[in-house]
Short mmCIF file of C-alpha atoms in Angstrom, two decimals:
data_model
loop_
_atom_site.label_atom_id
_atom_site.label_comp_id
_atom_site.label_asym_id
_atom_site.label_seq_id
_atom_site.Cartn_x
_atom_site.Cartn_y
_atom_site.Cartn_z
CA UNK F 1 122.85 75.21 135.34
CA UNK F 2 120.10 72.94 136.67
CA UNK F 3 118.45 70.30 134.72
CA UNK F 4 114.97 71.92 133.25
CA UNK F 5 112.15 69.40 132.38
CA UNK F 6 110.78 69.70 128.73
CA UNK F 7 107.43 70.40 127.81
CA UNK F 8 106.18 69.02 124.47
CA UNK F 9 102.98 70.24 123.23
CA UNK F 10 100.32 67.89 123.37
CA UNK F 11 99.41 67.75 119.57
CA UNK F 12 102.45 68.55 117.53
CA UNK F 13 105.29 67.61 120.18
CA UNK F 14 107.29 70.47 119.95
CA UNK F 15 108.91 71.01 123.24
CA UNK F 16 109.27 74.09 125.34
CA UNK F 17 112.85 75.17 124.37
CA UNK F 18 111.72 76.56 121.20
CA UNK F 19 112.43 80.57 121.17
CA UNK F 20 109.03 82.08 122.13
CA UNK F 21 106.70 79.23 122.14
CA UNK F 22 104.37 79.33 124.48
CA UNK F 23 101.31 76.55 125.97
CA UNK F 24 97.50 76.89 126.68
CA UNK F 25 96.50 75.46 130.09
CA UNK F 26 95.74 72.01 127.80
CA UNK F 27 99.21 71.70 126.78
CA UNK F 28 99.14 72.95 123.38
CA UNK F 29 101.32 75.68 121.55
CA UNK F 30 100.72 78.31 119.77
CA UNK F 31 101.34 77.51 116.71
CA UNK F 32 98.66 74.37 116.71
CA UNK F 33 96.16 76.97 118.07
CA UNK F 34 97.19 79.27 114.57
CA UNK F 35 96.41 75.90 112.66
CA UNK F 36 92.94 75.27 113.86
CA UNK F 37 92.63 78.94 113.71
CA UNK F 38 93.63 78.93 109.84
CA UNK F 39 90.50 76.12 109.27
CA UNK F 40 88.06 78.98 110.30
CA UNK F 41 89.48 81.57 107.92
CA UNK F 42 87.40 82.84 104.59
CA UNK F 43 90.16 82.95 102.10
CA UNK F 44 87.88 84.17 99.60
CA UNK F 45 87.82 87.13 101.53
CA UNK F 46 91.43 87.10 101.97
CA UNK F 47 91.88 86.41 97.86
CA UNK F 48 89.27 89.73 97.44
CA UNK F 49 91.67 91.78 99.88
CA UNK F 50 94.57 90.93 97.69
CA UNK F 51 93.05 91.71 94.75
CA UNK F 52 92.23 94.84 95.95
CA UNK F 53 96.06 95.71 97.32
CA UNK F 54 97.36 94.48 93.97
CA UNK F 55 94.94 96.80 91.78
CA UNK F 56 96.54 99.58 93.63
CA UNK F 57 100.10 98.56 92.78
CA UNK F 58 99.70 96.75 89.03
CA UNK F 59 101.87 98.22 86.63
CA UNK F 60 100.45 99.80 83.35
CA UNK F 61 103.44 100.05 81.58
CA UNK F 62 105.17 96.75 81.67
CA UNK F 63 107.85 98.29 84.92
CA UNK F 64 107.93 96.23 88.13
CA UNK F 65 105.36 96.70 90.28
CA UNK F 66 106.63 94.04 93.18
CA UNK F 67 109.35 92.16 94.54
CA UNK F 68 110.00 88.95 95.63
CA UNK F 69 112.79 88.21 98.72
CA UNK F 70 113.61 84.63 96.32
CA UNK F 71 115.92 81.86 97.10
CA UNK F 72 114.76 79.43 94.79
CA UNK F 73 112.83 77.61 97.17
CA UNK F 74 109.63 75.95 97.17
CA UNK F 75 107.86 78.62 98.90
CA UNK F 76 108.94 81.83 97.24
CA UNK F 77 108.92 80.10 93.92
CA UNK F 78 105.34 79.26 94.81
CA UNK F 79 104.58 82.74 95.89
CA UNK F 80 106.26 84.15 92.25
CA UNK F 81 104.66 81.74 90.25
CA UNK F 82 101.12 82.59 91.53
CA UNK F 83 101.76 86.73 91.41
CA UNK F 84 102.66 86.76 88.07
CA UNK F 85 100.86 84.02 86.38
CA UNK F 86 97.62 84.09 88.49
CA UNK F 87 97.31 87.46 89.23
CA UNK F 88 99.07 89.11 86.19
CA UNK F 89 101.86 90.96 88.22
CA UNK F 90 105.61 92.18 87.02
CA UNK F 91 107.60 91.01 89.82
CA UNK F 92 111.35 91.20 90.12
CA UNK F 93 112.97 88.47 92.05
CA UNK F 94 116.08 89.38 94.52
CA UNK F 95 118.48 87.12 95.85
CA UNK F 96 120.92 87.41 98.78
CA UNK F 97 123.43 85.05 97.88
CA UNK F 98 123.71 81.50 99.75
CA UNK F 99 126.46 81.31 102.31
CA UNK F 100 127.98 78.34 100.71
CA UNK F 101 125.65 77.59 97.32
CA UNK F 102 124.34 74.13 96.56
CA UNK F 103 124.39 72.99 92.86
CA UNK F 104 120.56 72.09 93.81
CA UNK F 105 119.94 75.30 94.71
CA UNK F 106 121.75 77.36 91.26
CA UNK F 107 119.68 74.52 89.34
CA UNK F 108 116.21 74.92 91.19
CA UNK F 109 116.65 78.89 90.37
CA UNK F 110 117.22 78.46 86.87
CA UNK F 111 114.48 76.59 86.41
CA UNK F 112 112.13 79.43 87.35
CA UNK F 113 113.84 82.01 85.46
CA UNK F 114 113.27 80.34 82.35
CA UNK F 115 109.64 80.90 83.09
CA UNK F 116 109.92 84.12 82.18
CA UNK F 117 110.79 86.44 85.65
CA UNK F 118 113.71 88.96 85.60
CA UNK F 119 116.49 88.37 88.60
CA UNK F 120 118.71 90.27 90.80
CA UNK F 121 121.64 88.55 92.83
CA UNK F 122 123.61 90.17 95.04
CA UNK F 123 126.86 88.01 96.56
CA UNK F 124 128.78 90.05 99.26
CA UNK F 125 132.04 90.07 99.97
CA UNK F 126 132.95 86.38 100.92
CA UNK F 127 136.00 87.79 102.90
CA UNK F 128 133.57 89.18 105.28
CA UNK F 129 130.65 87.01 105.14
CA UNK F 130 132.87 83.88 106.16
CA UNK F 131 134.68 86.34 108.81
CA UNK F 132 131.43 87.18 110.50
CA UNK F 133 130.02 83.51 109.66
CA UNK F 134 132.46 82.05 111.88
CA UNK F 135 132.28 84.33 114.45
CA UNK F 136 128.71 84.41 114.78
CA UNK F 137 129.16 80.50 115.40
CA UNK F 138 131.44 81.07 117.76
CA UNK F 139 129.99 83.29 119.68
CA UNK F 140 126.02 82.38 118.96
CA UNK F 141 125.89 78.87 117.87
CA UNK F 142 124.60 80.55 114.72
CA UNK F 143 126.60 81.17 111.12
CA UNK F 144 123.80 82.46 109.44
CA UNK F 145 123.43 86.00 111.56
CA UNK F 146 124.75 88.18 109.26
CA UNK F 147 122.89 86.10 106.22
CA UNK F 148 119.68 86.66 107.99
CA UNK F 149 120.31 90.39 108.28
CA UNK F 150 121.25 90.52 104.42
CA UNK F 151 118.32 88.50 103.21
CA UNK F 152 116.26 91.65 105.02
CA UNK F 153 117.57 94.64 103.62
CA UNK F 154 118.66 94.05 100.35
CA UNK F 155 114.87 93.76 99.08
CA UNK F 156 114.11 96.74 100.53
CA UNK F 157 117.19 98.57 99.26
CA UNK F 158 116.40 97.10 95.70
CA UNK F 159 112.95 98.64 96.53
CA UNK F 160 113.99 101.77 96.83
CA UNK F 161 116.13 101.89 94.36
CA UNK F 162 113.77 101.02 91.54
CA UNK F 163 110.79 102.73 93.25
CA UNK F 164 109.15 99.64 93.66
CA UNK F 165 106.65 99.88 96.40
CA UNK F 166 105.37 96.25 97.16
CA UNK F 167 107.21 93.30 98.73
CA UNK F 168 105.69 90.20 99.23
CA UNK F 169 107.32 87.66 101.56
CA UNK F 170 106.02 84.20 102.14
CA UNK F 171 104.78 83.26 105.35
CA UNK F 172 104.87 85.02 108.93
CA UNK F 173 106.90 82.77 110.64
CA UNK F 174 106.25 83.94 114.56
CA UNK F 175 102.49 83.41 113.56
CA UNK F 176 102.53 80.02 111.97
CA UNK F 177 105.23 78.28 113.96
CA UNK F 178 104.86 79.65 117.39
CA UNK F 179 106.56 82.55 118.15
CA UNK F 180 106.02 85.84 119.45
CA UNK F 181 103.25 88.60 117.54
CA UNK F 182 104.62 92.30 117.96
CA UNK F 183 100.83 93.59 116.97
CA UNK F 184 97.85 92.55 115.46
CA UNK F 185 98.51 93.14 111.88
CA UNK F 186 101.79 91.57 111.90
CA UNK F 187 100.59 88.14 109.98
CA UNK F 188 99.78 90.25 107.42
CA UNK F 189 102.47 92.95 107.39
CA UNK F 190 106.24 93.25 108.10
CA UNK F 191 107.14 94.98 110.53
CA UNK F 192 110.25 96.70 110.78
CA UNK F 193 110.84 95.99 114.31
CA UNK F 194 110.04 92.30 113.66
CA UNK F 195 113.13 91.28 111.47
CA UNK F 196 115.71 92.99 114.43
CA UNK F 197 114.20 91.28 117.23
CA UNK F 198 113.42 87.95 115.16
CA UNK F 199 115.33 87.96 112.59
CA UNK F 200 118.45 89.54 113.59
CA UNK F 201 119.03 89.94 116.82
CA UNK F 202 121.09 93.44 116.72
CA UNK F 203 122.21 96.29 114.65
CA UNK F 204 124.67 95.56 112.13
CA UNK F 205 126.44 98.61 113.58
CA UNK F 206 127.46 96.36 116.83
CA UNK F 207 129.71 94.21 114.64
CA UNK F 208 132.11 96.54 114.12
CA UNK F 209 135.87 95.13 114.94
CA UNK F 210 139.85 95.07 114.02
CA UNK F 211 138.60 92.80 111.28
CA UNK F 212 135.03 94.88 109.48
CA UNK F 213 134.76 98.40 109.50
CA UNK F 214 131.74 100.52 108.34
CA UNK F 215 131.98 100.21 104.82
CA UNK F 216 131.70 95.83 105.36
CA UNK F 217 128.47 95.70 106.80
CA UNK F 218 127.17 98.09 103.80
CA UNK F 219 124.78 95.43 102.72
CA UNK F 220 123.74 94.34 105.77
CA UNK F 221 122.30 97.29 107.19
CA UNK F 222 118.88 97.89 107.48
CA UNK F 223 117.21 101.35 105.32
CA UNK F 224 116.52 104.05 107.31
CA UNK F 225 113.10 104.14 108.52
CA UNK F 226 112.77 108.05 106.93
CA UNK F 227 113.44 106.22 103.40
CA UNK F 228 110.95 103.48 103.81
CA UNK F 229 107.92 106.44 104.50
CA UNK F 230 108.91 108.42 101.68
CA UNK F 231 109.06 105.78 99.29
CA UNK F 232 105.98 104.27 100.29
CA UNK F 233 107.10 100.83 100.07
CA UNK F 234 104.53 98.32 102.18
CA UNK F 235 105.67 94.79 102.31
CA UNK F 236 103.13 92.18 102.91
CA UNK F 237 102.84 88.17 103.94
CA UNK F 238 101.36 85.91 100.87
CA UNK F 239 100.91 83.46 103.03
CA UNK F 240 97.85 85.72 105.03
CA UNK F 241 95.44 85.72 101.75
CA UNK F 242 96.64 81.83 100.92
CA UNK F 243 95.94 78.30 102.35
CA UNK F 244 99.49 77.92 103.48
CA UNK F 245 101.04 74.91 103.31
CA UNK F 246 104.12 73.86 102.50
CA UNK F 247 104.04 70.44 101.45
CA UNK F 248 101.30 71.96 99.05
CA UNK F 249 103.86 74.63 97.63
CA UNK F 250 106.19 72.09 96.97
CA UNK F 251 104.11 69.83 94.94
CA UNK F 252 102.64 72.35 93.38
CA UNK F 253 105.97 73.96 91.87
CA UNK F 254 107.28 70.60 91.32
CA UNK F 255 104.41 70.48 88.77
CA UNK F 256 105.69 73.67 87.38
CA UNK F 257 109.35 73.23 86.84
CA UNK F 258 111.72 70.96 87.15
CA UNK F 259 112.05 71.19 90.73
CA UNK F 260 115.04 69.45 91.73
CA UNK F 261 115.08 67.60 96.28
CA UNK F 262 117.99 66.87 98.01
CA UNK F 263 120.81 64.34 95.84
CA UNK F 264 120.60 62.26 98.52
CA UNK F 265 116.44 61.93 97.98
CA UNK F 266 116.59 63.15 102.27
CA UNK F 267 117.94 65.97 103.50
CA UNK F 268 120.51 65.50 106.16
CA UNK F 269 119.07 65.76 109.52
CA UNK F 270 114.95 64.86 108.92
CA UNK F 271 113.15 62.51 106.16
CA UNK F 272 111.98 65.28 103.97
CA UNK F 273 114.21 65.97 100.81
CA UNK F 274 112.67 69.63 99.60
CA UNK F 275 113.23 72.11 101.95
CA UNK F 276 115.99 74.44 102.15
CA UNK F 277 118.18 73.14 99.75
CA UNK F 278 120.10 76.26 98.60
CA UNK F 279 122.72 75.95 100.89
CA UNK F 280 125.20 73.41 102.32
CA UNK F 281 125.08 75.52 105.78
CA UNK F 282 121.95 74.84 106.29
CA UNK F 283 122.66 71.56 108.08
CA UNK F 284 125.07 72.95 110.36
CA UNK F 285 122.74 75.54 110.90
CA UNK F 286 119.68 72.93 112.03
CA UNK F 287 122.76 70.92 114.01
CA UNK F 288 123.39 74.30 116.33
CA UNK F 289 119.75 74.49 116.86
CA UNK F 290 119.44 70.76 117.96
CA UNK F 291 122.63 71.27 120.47
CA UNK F 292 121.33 74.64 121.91
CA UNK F 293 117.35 73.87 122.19
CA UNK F 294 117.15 70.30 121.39
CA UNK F 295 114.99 70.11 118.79
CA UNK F 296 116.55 69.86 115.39
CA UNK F 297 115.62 69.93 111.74
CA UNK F 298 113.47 67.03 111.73
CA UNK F 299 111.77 67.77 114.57
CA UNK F 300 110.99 71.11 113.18
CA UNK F 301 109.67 69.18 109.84
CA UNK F 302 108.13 66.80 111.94
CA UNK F 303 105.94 68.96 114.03
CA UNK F 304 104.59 70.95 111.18
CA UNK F 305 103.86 67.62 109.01
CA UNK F 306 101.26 66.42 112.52
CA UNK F 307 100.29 69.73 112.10
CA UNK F 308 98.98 69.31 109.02
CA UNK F 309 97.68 65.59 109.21
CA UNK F 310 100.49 64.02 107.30
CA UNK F 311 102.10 62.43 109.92
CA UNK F 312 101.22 59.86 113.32
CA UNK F 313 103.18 61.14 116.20
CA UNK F 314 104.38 57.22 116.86
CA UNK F 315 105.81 57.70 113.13
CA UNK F 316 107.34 61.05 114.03
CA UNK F 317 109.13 60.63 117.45
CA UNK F 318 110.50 57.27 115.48
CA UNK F 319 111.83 59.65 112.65
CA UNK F 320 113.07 62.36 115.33
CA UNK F 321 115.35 59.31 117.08
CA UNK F 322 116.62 58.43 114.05
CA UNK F 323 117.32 61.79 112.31
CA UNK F 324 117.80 64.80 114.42
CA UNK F 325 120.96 64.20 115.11
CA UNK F 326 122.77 63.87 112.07
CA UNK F 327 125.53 65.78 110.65
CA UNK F 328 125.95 65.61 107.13
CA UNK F 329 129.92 64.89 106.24
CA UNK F 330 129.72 66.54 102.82
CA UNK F 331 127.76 70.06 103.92
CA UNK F 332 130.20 70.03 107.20
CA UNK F 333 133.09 69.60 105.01
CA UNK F 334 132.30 72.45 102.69
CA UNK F 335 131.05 74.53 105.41
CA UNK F 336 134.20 74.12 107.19
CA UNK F 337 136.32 75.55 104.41
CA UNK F 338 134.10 78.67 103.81
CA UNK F 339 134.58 79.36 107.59
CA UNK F 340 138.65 78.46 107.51
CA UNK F 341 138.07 76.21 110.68
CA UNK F 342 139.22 72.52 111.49
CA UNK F 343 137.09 69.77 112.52
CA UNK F 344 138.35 70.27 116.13
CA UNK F 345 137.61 73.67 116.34
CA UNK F 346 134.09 73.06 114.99
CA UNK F 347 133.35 70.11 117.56
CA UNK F 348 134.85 72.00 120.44
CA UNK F 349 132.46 75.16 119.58
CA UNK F 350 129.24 72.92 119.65
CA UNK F 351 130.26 71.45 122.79
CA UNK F 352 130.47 75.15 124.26
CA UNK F 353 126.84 75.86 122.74
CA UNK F 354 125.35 72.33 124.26
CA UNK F 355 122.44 73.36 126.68
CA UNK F 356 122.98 71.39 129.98
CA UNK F 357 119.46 72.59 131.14
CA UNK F 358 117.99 70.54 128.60
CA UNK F 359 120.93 67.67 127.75
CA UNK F 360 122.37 65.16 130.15
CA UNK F 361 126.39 63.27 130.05
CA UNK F 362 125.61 59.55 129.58
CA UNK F 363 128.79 57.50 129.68
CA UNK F 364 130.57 58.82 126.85
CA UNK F 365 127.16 60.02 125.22
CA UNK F 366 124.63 63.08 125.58
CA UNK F 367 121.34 62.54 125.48
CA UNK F 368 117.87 65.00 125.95
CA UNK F 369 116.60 65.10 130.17
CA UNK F 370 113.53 63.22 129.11
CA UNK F 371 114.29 62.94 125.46
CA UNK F 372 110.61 61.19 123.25
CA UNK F 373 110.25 58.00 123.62
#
């Protein structure tokens, strides 16, 4: 394939590989134009609409009256917190087990839980998961593909099966990080269609093999849509009727519980040390990324922190060079025995994901076709 020359947007530097980004004529992405967008919005306004929507769905008799899609994270720990201490909700939390659990992760949910919220986790066959982990990386550059389709339906099946009507998820992502919007409510609503073409990619159905049959992807398959309109269930983005920001939702559930970062006080791959720390795959995850679009986890982090004003770009292309590249021995080494693969393997696999529109062979080195400087 030919070399293709990056774009990086003008403000936040996030280049053009990203899935779905797109530029303004000035050289600035879509999801810096949603930023300056967000400094115009009422949230008052936003706070009365929610108010309104949960009126409609508060319990009476002390039954659940939403759910929460929880890992134990900053975010949806910030989004629990605030439903049923601010606003005087019953939410149930659900939990699609971590691919390969941190001890971070089992301690950050605990945490919570003592605050008073009941909990659902649901752990899948491991057989499977690490079957269709590995092959996912193989043939996607991406372990988590089944994960992500299992983080998506069990809420709603947990939904429907406690006639619960109300879901609220934390932030849009296609909205606030530049992606693509299926319609005009979808910042504020999920949309069904949304999570396959984001989220997933394909129907659960397709990964049927010698190895998973029909009863294995169970609890990765989506509800049908006929089950979603007669229950009624409407899930909705906090993140619409709130100032979002994540460095804010950290800090303020840090405040809250004993919120536990990274071990290593940095997560491997950026310079932040409290975001997605439930799993060890996570890294590998944010590695693929880096070798098929060249932009990694701290780039990711990076962007949104200039974003927000936390960060100089001269600060963040100097934490980008030194970070984005990293593979973490410990996650890779407990990541490799979930999957049953060697180090070899593993290496060989990333070099048959590596982009060569957007990475050049230097000596015995790749680098980015005009990587930041």
């Amino acid at each position: 394939m030919p070399n293709k020359k990056l774009v990086y947007c003008k403000t936040c530097l996030m280049p053009s590989s990203r899935p779905r980004i797109t530029f303004d004529k000035f050289g600035i992405c879509n999801a810096c134009k949603y930023k300056k967008k967000q400094i115009k919005i009422d949230y008052k306004k936003r706070e009365k609409e929610l108010e309104k929507i949960l009126k409609k769905y508060r319990s009476n008799n002390d039954s659940y009256d939403c759910i929460v899609p929880w890992s134990g994270g900053k975010d949806s720990s910030y989004v629990a917190f605030q439903l049923k201490f601010k606003y005087k909700m019953n939410p149930l939390l659900v939990t699609f087990s971590p691919l390969v659990p941190s001890s971070v992760g089992h301690h950050n949910r605990k945490e919570l839980i003592k605050l008073g919220f009941d909990h659902i986790m649901f752990k899948p066959n491991e057989k499977i998961s690490s079957y269709l982990s590995k092959r996912f990386l193989i043939e996607r550059g991406n372990p988590k593909v089944a994960w992500d389709a299992g983080i998506n339906s069990f809420p709603i099946k947990i939904a429907i099966e406690k006639k619960i009507r109300l879901i609220f998820y934390a932030e849009h992502g296609e909205s606030h990080y530049g992606g693509k919007i299926l319609n005009k409510n979808s910042e504020m609503l999920r949309n069904l269609d949304e999570i396959f073409e984001h989220q997933i990619g394909d129907d659960p159905i397709n990964w049927l093999d010698d190895s998973v049959d029909k009863k294995d992807i169970t609890p990765y398959l989506m509800p049908d849509k006929k089950d979603l309109k007669e229950n009624k269930i409407q899930a909705y983005y906090f993140a619409y009727f709130d100032n979002w920001n994540v460095k804010r939702n950290y800090e303020f559930i840090k405040n809250k519980i004993n919120f536990k970062c990274h071990e290593e006080n940095r997560s491997p791959g950026t310079f932040t040390n409290y975001d997605s720390l439930d799993d060890h795959i996570d890294s590998i995850y944010y590695h693929f990324q880096y070798i098929k679009f060249g932009f990694g986890r701290c780039w990711r982090d990076a962007s949104r922190h200039i974003q927000l004003n936390q960060l100089e770009k001269n600060n963040a292309i100097k934490l980008i060079n030194d970070y984005d590249h990293e593979i973490n021995n410990k996650d890779l080494a407990k990541t490799l025995d979930y999957l049953k693969m060697s180090r070899i393997e593993f290496f060989d696999i990333i070099e048959k994901h590596r982009n060569n529109e957007i990475w050049r062979k230097s000596g015995n080195k790749y680098e980015l076709i005009n990587n930041l400087k």
